[in-house]
JSON list of C-alpha atoms in Angstrom, two decimals:
[
{"chain": "U", "resi": 1, "resn": "LYS", "atom": "CA", "xyz": [30.09, 74.84, -0.53]},
{"chain": "U", "resi": 2, "resn": "VAL", "atom": "CA", "xyz": [32.30, 71.79, -0.87]},
{"chain": "U", "resi": 3, "resn": "VAL", "atom": "CA", "xyz": [35.76, 71.07, -2.28]},
{"chain": "U", "resi": 4, "resn": "LYS", "atom": "CA", "xyz": [37.61, 67.98, -3.45]},
{"chain": "U", "resi": 5, "resn": "VAL", "atom": "CA", "xyz": [41.00, 67.08, -1.98]},
{"chain": "U", "resi": 6, "resn": "SER", "atom": "CA", "xyz": [43.02, 64.32, -3.65]},
{"chain": "U", "resi": 7, "resn": "LEU", "atom": "CA", "xyz": [46.15, 62.29, -3.01]},
{"chain": "U", "resi": 8, "resn": "VAL", "atom": "CA", "xyz": [47.67, 61.15, -6.30]},
{"chain": "U", "resi": 9, "resn": "GLY", "atom": "CA", "xyz": [50.65, 58.92, -6.95]},
{"chain": "U", "resi": 10, "resn": "ILE", "atom": "CA", "xyz": [51.70, 55.76, -8.71]},
{"chain": "U", "resi": 11, "resn": "GLY", "atom": "CA", "xyz": [53.18, 54.50, -5.43]},
{"chain": "U", "resi": 12, "resn": "MET", "atom": "CA", "xyz": [49.73, 54.01, -3.94]},
{"chain": "U", "resi": 13, "resn": "ARG", "atom": "CA", "xyz": [49.44, 50.67, -5.71]},
{"chain": "U", "resi": 14, "resn": "SER", "atom": "CA", "xyz": [52.32, 49.27, -3.67]},
{"chain": "U", "resi": 15, "resn": "HIS", "atom": "CA", "xyz": [51.75, 51.06, -0.35]},
{"chain": "U", "resi": 16, "resn": "ALA", "atom": "CA", "xyz": [48.82, 49.69, 1.65]},
{"chain": "U", "resi": 17, "resn": "GLY", "atom": "CA", "xyz": [47.05, 51.93, 4.13]},
{"chain": "U", "resi": 18, "resn": "ILE", "atom": "CA", "xyz": [47.32, 55.27, 2.34]},
{"chain": "U", "resi": 19, "resn": "ALA", "atom": "CA", "xyz": [43.53, 55.78, 2.33]},
{"chain": "U", "resi": 20, "resn": "ALA", "atom": "CA", "xyz": [43.26, 54.79, 6.00]},
{"chain": "U", "resi": 21, "resn": "GLN", "atom": "CA", "xyz": [46.03, 57.24, 6.90]},
{"chain": "U", "resi": 22, "resn": "MET", "atom": "CA", "xyz": [44.34, 60.01, 4.92]},
{"chain": "U", "resi": 23, "resn": "PHE", "atom": "CA", "xyz": [41.00, 59.36, 6.64]},
{"chain": "U", "resi": 24, "resn": "GLU", "atom": "CA", "xyz": [42.65, 59.28, 10.07]},
{"chain": "U", "resi": 25, "resn": "VAL", "atom": "CA", "xyz": [44.43, 62.61, 9.48]},
{"chain": "U", "resi": 26, "resn": "LEU", "atom": "CA", "xyz": [41.14, 64.25, 8.51]},
{"chain": "U", "resi": 27, "resn": "HIS", "atom": "CA", "xyz": [39.36, 62.62, 11.46]},
{"chain": "U", "resi": 28, "resn": "GLN", "atom": "CA", "xyz": [42.00, 63.97, 13.88]},
{"chain": "U", "resi": 29, "resn": "GLU", "atom": "CA", "xyz": [41.26, 67.47, 12.56]},
{"chain": "U", "resi": 30, "resn": "ASN", "atom": "CA", "xyz": [37.48, 66.88, 12.94]},
{"chain": "U", "resi": 31, "resn": "ILE", "atom": "CA", "xyz": [36.98, 67.23, 9.19]},
{"chain": "U", "resi": 32, "resn": "ASN", "atom": "CA", "xyz": [33.90, 65.36, 8.02]},
{"chain": "U", "resi": 33, "resn": "ILE", "atom": "CA", "xyz": [34.29, 63.47, 4.74]},
{"chain": "U", "resi": 34, "resn": "GLN", "atom": "CA", "xyz": [31.13, 63.84, 2.67]},
{"chain": "U", "resi": 35, "resn": "MET", "atom": "CA", "xyz": [32.15, 61.61, -0.23]},
{"chain": "U", "resi": 36, "resn": "ILE", "atom": "CA", "xyz": [35.07, 59.32, -1.15]},
{"chain": "U", "resi": 37, "resn": "SER", "atom": "CA", "xyz": [36.33, 58.28, -4.58]},
{"chain": "U", "resi": 38, "resn": "THR", "atom": "CA", "xyz": [39.29, 55.99, -5.26]},
{"chain": "U", "resi": 39, "resn": "SER", "atom": "CA", "xyz": [41.24, 54.57, -8.17]},
{"chain": "U", "resi": 40, "resn": "GLU", "atom": "CA", "xyz": [44.53, 52.69, -8.45]},
{"chain": "U", "resi": 41, "resn": "ILE", "atom": "CA", "xyz": [46.55, 55.90, -8.17]},
{"chain": "U", "resi": 42, "resn": "LYS", "atom": "CA", "xyz": [44.18, 58.45, -6.59]},
{"chain": "U", "resi": 43, "resn": "ILE", "atom": "CA", "xyz": [42.11, 58.93, -3.45]},
{"chain": "U", "resi": 44, "resn": "SER", "atom": "CA", "xyz": [39.72, 61.89, -3.43]},
{"chain": "U", "resi": 45, "resn": "VAL", "atom": "CA", "xyz": [37.46, 63.17, -0.68]},
{"chain": "U", "resi": 46, "resn": "VAL", "atom": "CA", "xyz": [34.81, 65.86, -0.69]},
{"chain": "U", "resi": 47, "resn": "ILE", "atom": "CA", "xyz": [34.82, 68.10, 2.38]},
{"chain": "U", "resi": 48, "resn": "ALA", "atom": "CA", "xyz": [33.36, 71.44, 3.44]},
{"chain": "U", "resi": 49, "resn": "GLU", "atom": "CA", "xyz": [35.17, 74.34, 1.77]},
{"chain": "U", "resi": 50, "resn": "LYS", "atom": "CA", "xyz": [35.96, 75.97, 5.13]},
{"chain": "U", "resi": 51, "resn": "TYR", "atom": "CA", "xyz": [38.32, 73.06, 5.94]},
{"chain": "U", "resi": 52, "resn": "LEU", "atom": "CA", "xyz": [40.29, 73.14, 2.69]},
{"chain": "U", "resi": 53, "resn": "GLU", "atom": "CA", "xyz": [43.44, 74.83, 4.00]},
{"chain": "U", "resi": 54, "resn": "LEU", "atom": "CA", "xyz": [43.49, 72.78, 7.22]},
{"chain": "U", "resi": 55, "resn": "ALA", "atom": "CA", "xyz": [43.04, 69.53, 5.28]},
{"chain": "U", "resi": 56, "resn": "VAL", "atom": "CA", "xyz": [45.76, 70.30, 2.76]},
{"chain": "U", "resi": 57, "resn": "ARG", "atom": "CA", "xyz": [48.24, 71.41, 5.43]},
{"chain": "U", "resi": 58, "resn": "SER", "atom": "CA", "xyz": [47.51, 68.40, 7.63]},
{"chain": "U", "resi": 59, "resn": "LEU", "atom": "CA", "xyz": [47.81, 65.89, 4.79]},
{"chain": "U", "resi": 60, "resn": "HIS", "atom": "CA", "xyz": [50.94, 67.59, 3.49]},
{"chain": "U", "resi": 61, "resn": "SER", "atom": "CA", "xyz": [52.54, 67.23, 6.90]},
{"chain": "U", "resi": 62, "resn": "ALA", "atom": "CA", "xyz": [51.30, 63.67, 7.55]},
{"chain": "U", "resi": 63, "resn": "PHE", "atom": "CA", "xyz": [52.65, 62.38, 4.25]},
{"chain": "U", "resi": 64, "resn": "GLU", "atom": "CA", "xyz": [55.86, 64.43, 4.62]},
{"chain": "U", "resi": 65, "resn": "LEU", "atom": "CA", "xyz": [55.30, 66.24, 1.34]},
{"chain": "U", "resi": 66, "resn": "ASP", "atom": "CA", "xyz": [57.12, 69.28, 2.69]},
{"chain": "U", "resi": 67, "resn": "LYS", "atom": "CA", "xyz": [60.46, 67.44, 2.75]},
{"chain": "U", "resi": 68, "resn": "GLU", "atom": "CA", "xyz": [62.95, 67.98, -0.04]}
]
């Protein structure tokens, strides 16, 4: 089973390196990316379902989405 994890935001157009940072975070957690899809405001990756929680938590932390 696989799942899709996406980063979405209008700010991606003006911030270079978001995709590279996302891929590096997943690499550091040994999460294999099976497929990648991008648009101007979204980056999506397909990964094994068993890594969903780890991927989301790691990306959330890396992009400081837990800050208020």
